[in-house]
Coordinates of C-alpha atoms in Angstrom, one line a residue:
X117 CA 21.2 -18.4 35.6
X118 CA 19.4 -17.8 32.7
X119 CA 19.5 -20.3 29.0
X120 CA 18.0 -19.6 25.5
X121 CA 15.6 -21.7 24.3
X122 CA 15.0 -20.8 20.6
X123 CA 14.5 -17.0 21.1
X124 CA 12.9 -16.8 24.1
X125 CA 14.7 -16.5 27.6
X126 CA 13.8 -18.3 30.6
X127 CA 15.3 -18.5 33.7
X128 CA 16.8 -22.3 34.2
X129 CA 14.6 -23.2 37.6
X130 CA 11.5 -23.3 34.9
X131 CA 13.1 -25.6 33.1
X132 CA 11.8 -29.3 34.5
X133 CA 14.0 -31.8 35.7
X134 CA 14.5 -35.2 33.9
X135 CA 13.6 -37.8 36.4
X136 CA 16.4 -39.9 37.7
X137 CA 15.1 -43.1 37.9
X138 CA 14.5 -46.0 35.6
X139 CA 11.3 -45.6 33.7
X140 CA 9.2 -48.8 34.3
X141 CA 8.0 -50.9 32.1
X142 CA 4.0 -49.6 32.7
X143 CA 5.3 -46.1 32.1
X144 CA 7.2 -46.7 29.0
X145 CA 4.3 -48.2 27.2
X146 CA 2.2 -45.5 28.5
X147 CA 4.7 -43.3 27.2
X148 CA 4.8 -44.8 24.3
X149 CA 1.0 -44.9 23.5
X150 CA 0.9 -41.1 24.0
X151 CA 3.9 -40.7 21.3
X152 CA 2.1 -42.6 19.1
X153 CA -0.7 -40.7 19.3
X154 CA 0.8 -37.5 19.5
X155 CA 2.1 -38.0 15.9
X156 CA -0.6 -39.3 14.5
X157 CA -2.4 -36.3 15.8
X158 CA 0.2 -33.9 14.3
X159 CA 0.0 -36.1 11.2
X160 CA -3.8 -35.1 10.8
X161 CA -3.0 -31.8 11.9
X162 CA -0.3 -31.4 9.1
X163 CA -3.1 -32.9 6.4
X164 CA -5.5 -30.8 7.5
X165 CA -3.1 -27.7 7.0
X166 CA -2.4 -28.3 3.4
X167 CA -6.2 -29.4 3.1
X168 CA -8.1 -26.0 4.3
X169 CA -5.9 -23.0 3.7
X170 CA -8.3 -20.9 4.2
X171 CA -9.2 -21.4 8.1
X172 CA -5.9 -23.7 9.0
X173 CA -2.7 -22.8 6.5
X174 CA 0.8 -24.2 6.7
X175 CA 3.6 -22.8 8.6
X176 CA 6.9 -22.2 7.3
X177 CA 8.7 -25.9 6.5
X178 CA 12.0 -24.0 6.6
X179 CA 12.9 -20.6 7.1
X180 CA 12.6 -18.5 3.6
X181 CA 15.9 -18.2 1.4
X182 CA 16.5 -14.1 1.8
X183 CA 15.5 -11.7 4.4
X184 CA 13.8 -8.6 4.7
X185 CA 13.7 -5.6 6.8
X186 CA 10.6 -3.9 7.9
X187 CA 10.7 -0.3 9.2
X188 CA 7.6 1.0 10.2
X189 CA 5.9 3.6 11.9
X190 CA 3.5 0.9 13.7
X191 CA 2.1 -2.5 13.7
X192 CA -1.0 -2.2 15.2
X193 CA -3.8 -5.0 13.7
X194 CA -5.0 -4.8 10.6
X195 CA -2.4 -1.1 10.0
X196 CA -0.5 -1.7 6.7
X197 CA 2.1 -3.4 8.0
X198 CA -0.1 -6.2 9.5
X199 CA -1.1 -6.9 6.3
X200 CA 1.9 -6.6 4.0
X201 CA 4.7 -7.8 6.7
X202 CA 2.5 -10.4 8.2
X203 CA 2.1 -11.7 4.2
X204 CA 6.0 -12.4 4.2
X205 CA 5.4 -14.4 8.0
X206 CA 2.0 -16.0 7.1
X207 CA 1.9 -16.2 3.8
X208 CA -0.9 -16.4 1.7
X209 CA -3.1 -17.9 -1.0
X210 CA -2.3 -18.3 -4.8
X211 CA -4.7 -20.0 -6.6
X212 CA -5.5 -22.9 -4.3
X213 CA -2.4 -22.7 -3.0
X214 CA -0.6 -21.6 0.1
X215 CA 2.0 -19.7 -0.8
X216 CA 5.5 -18.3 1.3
X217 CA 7.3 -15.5 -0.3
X218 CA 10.9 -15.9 -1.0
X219 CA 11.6 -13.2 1.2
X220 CA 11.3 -13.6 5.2
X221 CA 10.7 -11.0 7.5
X222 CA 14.5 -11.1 9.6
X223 CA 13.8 -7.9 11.8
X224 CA 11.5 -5.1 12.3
X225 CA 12.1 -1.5 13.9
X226 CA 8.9 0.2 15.0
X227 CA 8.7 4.0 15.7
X228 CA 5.7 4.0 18.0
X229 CA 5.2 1.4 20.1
X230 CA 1.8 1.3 22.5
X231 CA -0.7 -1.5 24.2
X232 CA -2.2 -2.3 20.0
X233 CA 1.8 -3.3 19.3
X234 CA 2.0 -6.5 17.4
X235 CA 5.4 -6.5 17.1
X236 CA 6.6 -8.1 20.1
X237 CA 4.1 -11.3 20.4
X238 CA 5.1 -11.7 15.9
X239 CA 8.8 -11.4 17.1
X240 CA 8.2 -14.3 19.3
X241 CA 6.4 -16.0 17.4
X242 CA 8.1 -16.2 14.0
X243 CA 11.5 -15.3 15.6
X244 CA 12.3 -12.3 13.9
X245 CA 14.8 -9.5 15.5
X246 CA 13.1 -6.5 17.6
X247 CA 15.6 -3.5 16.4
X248 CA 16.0 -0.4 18.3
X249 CA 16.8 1.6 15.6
X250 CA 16.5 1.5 11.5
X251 CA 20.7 0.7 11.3
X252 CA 20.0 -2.5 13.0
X253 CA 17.0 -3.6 11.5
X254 CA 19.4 -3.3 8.3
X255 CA 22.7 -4.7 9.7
X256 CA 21.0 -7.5 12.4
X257 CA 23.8 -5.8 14.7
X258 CA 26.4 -6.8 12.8
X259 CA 27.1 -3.1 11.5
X260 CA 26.9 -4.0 7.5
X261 CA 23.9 -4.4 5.4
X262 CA 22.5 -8.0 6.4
X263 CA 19.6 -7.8 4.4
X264 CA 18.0 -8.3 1.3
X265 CA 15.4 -6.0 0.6
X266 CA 13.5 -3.1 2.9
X267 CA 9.7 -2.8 3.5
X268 CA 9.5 1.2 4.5
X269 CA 5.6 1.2 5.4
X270 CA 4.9 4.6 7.1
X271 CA 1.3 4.5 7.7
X272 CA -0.5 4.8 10.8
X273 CA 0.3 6.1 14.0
X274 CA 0.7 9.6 16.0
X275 CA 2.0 11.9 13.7
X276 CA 0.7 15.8 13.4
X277 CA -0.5 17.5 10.5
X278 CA 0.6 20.7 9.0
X279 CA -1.7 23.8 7.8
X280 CA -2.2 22.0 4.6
X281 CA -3.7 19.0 6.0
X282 CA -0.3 17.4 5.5
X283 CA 0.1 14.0 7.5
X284 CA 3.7 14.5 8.7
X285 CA 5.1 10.9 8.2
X286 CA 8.5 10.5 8.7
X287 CA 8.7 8.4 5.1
X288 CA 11.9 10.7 4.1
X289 CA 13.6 10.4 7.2
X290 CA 13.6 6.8 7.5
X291 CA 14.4 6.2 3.8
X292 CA 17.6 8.7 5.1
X293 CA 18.7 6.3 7.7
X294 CA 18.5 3.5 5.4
X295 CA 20.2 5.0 2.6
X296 CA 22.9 5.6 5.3
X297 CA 23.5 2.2 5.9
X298 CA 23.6 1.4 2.2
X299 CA 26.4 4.1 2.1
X300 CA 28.4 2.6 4.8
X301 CA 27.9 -1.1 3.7
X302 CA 28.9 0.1 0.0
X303 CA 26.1 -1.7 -1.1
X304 CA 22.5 -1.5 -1.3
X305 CA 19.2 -3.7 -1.7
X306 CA 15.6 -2.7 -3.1
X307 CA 13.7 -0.4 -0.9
X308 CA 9.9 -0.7 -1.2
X309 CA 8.1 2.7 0.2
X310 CA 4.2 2.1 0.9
X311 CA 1.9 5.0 -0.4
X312 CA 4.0 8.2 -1.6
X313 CA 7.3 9.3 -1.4
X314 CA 7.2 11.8 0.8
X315 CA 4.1 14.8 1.6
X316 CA 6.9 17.0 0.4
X317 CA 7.5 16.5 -3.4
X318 CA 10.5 17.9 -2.7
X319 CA 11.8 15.4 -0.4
X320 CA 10.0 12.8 -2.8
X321 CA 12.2 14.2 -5.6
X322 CA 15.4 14.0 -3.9
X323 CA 14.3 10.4 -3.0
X324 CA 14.2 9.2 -6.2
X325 CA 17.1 11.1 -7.2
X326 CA 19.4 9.4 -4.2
X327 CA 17.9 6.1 -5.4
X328 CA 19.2 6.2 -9.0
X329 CA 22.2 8.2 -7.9
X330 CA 23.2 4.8 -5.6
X331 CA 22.3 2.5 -8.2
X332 CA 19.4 1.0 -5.8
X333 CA 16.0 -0.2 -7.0
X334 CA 12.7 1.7 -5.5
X335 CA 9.0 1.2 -5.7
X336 CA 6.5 3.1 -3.9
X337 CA 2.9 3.7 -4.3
X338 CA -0.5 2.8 -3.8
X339 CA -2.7 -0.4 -3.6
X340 CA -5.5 0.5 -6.1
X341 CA -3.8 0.8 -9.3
X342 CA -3.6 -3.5 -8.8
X343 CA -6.2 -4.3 -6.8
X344 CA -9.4 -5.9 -8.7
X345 CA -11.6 -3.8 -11.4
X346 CA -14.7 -4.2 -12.2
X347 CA -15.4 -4.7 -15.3
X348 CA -11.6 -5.7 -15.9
X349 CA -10.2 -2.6 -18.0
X350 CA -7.0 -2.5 -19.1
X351 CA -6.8 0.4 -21.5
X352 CA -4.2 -0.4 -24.4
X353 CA -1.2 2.3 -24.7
X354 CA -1.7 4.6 -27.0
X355 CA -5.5 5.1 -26.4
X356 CA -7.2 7.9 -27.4
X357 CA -8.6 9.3 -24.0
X358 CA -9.9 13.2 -24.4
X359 CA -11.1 13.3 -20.8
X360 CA -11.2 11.0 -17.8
X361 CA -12.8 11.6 -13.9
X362 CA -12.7 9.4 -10.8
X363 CA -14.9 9.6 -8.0
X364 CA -13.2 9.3 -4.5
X365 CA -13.9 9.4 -0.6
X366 CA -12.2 9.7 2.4
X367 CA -9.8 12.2 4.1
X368 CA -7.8 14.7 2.0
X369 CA -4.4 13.6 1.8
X370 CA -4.7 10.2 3.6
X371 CA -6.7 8.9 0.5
X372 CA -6.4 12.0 -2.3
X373 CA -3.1 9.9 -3.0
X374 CA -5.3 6.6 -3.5
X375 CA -7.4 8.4 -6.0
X376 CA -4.4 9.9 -7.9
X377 CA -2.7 6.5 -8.4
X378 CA -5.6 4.8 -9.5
X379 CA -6.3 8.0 -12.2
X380 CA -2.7 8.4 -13.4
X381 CA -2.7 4.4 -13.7
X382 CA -5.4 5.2 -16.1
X383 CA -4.5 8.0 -18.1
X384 CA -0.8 7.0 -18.5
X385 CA -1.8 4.9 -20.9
X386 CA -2.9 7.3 -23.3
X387 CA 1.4 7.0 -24.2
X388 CA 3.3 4.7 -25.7
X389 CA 3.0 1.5 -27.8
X390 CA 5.0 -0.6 -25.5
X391 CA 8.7 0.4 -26.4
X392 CA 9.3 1.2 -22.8
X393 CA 10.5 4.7 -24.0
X394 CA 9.5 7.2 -21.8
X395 CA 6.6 9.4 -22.6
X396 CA 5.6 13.4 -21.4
X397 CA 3.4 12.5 -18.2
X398 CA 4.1 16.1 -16.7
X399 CA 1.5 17.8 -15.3
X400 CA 1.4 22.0 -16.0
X401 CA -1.2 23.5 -13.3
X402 CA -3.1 22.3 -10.6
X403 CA -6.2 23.4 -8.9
X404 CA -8.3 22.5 -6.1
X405 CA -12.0 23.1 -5.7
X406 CA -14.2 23.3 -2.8
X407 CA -17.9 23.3 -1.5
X408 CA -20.2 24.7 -4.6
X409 CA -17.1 25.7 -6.7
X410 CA -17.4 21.7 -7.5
X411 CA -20.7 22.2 -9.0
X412 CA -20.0 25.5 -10.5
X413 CA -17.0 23.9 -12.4
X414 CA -19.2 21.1 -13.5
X415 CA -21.8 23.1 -14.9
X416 CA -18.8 25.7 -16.7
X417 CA -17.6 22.4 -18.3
X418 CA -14.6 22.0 -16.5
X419 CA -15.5 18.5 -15.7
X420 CA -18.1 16.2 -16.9
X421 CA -21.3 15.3 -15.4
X422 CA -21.9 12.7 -17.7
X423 CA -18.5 11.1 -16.9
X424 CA -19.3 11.0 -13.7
X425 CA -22.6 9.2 -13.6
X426 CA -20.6 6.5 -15.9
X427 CA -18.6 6.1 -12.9
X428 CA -20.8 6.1 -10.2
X429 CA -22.8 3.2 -12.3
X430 CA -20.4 1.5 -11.1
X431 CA -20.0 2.4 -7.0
X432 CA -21.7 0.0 -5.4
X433 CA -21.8 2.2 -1.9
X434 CA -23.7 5.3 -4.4
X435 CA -26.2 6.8 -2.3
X436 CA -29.8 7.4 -3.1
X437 CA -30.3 11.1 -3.4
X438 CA -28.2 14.0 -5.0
X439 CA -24.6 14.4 -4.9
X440 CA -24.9 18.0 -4.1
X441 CA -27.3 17.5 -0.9
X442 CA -25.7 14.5 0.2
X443 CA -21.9 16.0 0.4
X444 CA -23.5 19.0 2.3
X445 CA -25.3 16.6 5.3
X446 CA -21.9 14.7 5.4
X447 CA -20.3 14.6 9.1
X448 CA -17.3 14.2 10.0
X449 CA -15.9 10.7 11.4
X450 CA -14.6 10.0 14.3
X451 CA -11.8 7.8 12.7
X452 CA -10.3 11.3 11.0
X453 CA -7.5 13.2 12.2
X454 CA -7.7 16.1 9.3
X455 CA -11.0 17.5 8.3
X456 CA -11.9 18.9 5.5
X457 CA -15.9 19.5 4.6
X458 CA -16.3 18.8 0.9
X459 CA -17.0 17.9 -2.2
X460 CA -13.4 18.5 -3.0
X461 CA -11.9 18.0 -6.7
X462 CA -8.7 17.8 -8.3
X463 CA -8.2 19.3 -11.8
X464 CA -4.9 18.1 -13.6
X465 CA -3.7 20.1 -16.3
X466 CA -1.1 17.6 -18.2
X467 CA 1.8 19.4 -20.3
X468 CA 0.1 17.6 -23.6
X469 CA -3.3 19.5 -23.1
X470 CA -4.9 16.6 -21.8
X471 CA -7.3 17.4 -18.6
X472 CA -8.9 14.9 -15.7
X473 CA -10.3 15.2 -12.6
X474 CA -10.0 13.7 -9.0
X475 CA -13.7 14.2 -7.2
X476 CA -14.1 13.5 -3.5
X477 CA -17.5 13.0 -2.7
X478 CA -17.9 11.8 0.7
X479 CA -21.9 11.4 1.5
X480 CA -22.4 10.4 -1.8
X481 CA -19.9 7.5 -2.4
X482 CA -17.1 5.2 -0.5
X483 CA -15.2 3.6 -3.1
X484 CA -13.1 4.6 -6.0
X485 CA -14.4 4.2 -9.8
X486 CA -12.9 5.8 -13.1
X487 CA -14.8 7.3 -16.2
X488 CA -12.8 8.4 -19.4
X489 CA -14.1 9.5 -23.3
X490 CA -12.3 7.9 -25.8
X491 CA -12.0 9.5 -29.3
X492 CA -14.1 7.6 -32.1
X493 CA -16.7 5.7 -29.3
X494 CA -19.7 7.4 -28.4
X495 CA -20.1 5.8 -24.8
X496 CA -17.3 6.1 -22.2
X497 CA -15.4 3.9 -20.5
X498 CA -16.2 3.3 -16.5
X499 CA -14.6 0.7 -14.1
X500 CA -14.8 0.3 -10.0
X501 CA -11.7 -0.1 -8.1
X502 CA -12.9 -3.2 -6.4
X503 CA -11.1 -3.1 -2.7
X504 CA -12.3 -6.7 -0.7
X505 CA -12.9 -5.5 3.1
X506 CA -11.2 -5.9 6.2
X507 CA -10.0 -7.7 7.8
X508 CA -8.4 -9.4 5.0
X509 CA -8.5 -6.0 2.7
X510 CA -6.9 -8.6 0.3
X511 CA -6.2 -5.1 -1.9
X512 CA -3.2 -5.2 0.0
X513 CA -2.7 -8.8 -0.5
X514 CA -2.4 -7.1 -4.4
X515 CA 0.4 -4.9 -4.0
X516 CA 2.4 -7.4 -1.7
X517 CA 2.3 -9.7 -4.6
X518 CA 4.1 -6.9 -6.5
X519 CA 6.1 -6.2 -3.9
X520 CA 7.6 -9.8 -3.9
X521 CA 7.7 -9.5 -7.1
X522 CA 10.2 -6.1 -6.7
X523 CA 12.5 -7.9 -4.2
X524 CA 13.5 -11.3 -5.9
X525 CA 13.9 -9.2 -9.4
X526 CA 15.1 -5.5 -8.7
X527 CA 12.2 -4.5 -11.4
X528 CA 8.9 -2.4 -10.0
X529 CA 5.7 -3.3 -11.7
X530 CA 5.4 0.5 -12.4
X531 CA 8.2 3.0 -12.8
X532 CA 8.9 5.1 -9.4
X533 CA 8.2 8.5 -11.7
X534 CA 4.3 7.9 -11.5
X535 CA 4.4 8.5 -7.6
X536 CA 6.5 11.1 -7.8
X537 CA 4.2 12.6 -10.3
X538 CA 0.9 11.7 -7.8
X539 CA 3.1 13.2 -5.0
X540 CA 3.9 15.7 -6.4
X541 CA -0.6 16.9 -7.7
X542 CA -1.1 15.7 -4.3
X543 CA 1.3 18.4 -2.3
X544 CA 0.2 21.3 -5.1
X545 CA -3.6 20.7 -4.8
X546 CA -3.8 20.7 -0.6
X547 CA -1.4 23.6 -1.7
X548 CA -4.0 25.2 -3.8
X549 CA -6.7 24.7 -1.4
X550 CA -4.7 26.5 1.4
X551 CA -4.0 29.3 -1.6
X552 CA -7.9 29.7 -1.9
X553 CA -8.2 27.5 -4.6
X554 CA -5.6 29.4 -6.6
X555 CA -4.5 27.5 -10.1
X556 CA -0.9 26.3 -9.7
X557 CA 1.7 26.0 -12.1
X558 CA 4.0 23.2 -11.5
X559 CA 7.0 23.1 -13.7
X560 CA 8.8 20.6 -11.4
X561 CA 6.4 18.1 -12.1
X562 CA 7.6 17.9 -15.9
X563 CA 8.1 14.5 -15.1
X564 CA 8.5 11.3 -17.9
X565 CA 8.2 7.7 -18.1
X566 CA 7.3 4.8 -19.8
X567 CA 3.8 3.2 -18.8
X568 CA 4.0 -0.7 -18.0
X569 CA 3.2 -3.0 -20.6
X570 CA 0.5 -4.2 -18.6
X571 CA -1.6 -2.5 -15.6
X572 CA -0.6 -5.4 -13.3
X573 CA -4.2 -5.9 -11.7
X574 CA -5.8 -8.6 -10.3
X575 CA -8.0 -10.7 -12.4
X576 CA -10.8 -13.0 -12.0
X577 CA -11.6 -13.5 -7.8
X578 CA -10.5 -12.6 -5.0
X579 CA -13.1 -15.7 -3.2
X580 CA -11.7 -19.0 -3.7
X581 CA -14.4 -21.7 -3.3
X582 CA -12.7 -25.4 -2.4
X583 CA -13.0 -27.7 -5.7

């Protein structure tokens, strides 16, 4: 015979029996001793909980108001979805707070599950639902919508590449199934994708397209456009830019959508006087550069050398040495699944004229920073994506707070359009590459929208001394 106690199964011989005869009167006050203590214990326990937040913070009091789905490709310690699922089951800090999102994590399907799973032992331990497929982790078996909002976070795992150097996440499928049980529930909830749409801008289009055609809310997109800067920059709408440059790392696609976000969060602004009307953001042609046609396209004034010193003032991992020799000596490491020997650039060609750049410079720098000339001002403007380490990589922390934000209102801090748009210069630049570097047009990415008000980054710290 087998009982349930809370969610966890046991068979009933584990289950102790209660003694059958009278308790003394020695073993009730010894009992009673040990109560006593036991709560006072758990009293100080408690205290010390809402005391040091940092080492010891709260659990749950009650169990959240709404509940979430997660469907991911893995949850493997410190992959995306440990840190922006396990901020809806741990919480986290705000100010000198502990803070629990509104939203609970209610069930979880996981594509690929292997020995690094996390899934399991979080399931037991914050008593969430293990689905078998995306239609329960949407319905809790009950065969209608049971949730309130989706986390799709298709990052990580065992998925092959294609002859661009394309990560073949299933991000499209999975939005698919859940769009199928918005269909059959006749209703829907906000969907939250992590990263792009889809490696496909084609997919990615028709995701955006099924979302507005449903009525449904969706967000997608990258940590770095509200993670911390250094110095804080917000450039005001409307600005003046005539050329802007950031300087990147990392493998092709896996992070060329990183440094896209964080540019087109920059240069977006260069619309718009806070109207909310949308603005031409479309990009005309695409190219991407490799090995010494970097340089060469430098030096023939296709992008600026000057801008990118301004950025790499501020790169605190800059290394000693020239750009040129240290991106040759790079190796590749170990970590990488696609390969690609650099420097590798971007060039943007934007419908209004407007031109910037997307460098990769592994060997020479391992963060992101941003450079861009504004008319009238004689020096440019330069700030450093700031991205705390793991394991908190508290960047992440950054875009869940957004992401909260998306559920409980329905409203994204950025319109779904500018990662369409970065999609869509991602999948024509690792097509231009595979072309031999041949310019693209791209007259599906004539794309609009209306830049946020604000940027939506993190100010001030991410460190919080105690008072």
């Amino acid at each position: 015979m087998w009982v349930r106690l809370g969610y966890i199964r046991c068979p009933s011989s584990d289950i102790p029996t209660p003694p059958t005869t009278t308790m003394t009167r020695h073993t009730r006050r010894a009992f009673l001793a040990s109560a006593a203590l036991a709560t006072t214990a758990g009293r100080q326990l408690t205290a010390a909980a809402a005391t040091d937040p940092r080492s010891r913070p709260p659990k749950r009091s009650k169990p959240a108001a709404k509940k979430v789905a997660v469907v991911s490709s893995v949850w493997w310690y410190l992959s995306h979805t440990y840190h922006i699922a396990g901020r809806f089951l741990d919480g986290y800090m705000v100010g000198d707070d502990h803070h629990f999102p509104e939203f609970g994590v209610a069930s979880a399907y996981v594509d690929q599950v292997k020995a690094s799973d996390l899934s399991r032992d979080l399931a037991t331990e914050h008593g969430f639902r293990v689905s078998p497929t995306i239609e329960d982790a949407l319905t809790l078996g009950t065969g209608r919508l049971a949730v309130d909002g989706v986390l799709l976070i298709c990052e990580h795992g065992d998925y092959p590449y294609n002859d661009k150097g394309q990560k073949l996440y299933p991000r499209n499928e999975f939005f698919r199934q859940i769009v199928a049980v918005f269909e059959k529930s006749g209703r829907s909830v906000p969907v939250f994708c992590d990263k792009h749409l889809s490696y496909d801008r084609t997919k990615a289009a028709d995701m955006v397209a099924t979302s507005k055609k449903l009525g449904f809310p969706l967000m997608a997109g990258s940590s770095l456009p509200v993670t911390w800067r250094r110095p804080e920059l917000e450039l005001p709408l409307g600005v003046k830019l005539t050329d802007a440059l950031l300087s990147s790392h990392g493998e092709l696609e896996i992070y060329g959508i990183h440094a896209l976000e964080a540019l087109q969060s920059m240069v977006e602004r260069r619309f718009g006087g806070g109207d909310g009307k949308p603005s031409e953001q479309g990009v005309k042609a695409v190219t991407c550069l490799q090995g010494d046609a970097v340089w060469k396209a430098a030096d023939d004034g296709i992008w600026s050398w000057e801008l990118l010193d301004h950025a790499l003032g501020r790169s605190p991992s800059r290394n000693a040495g020239d750009v040129r020799s240290n991106c040759r000596r790079f190796r590749r490491p170990t970590a990488w699944g696609h390969f690609v020997p650099g420097p590798i650039a971007f060039h943007v060609e934007y419908r209004d004229g407007f031109r910037a750049t997307v460098l990769q410079l592994d060997g020479h720098t391992a963060d992101e920073a941003f450079a861009g000339r504004i008319a009238g001002q004689t020096k440019p403007v330069s700030t450093l994506f700031y991205l705390p380490p793991p394991p908190g990589a508290a960047f992440l922390e950054a875009l869940t707070t957004h992401v909260e934000k998306f559920l409980a209102t329905g409203k994204p801090h950025c319109p779904i359009e500018r990662t369409q748009l970065t999609g869509g210069i991602l999948d024509y630049a690792l097509e231009s590459r595979a072309q031999g570097s041949k310019r693209l047009e791209t007259p599906d990415l004539d794309i609009r929208y209306a830049a946020p008000a604000e940027s939506g980054f993190m100010r001030g710290e991410y460190t919080k001394p105690v008072k």
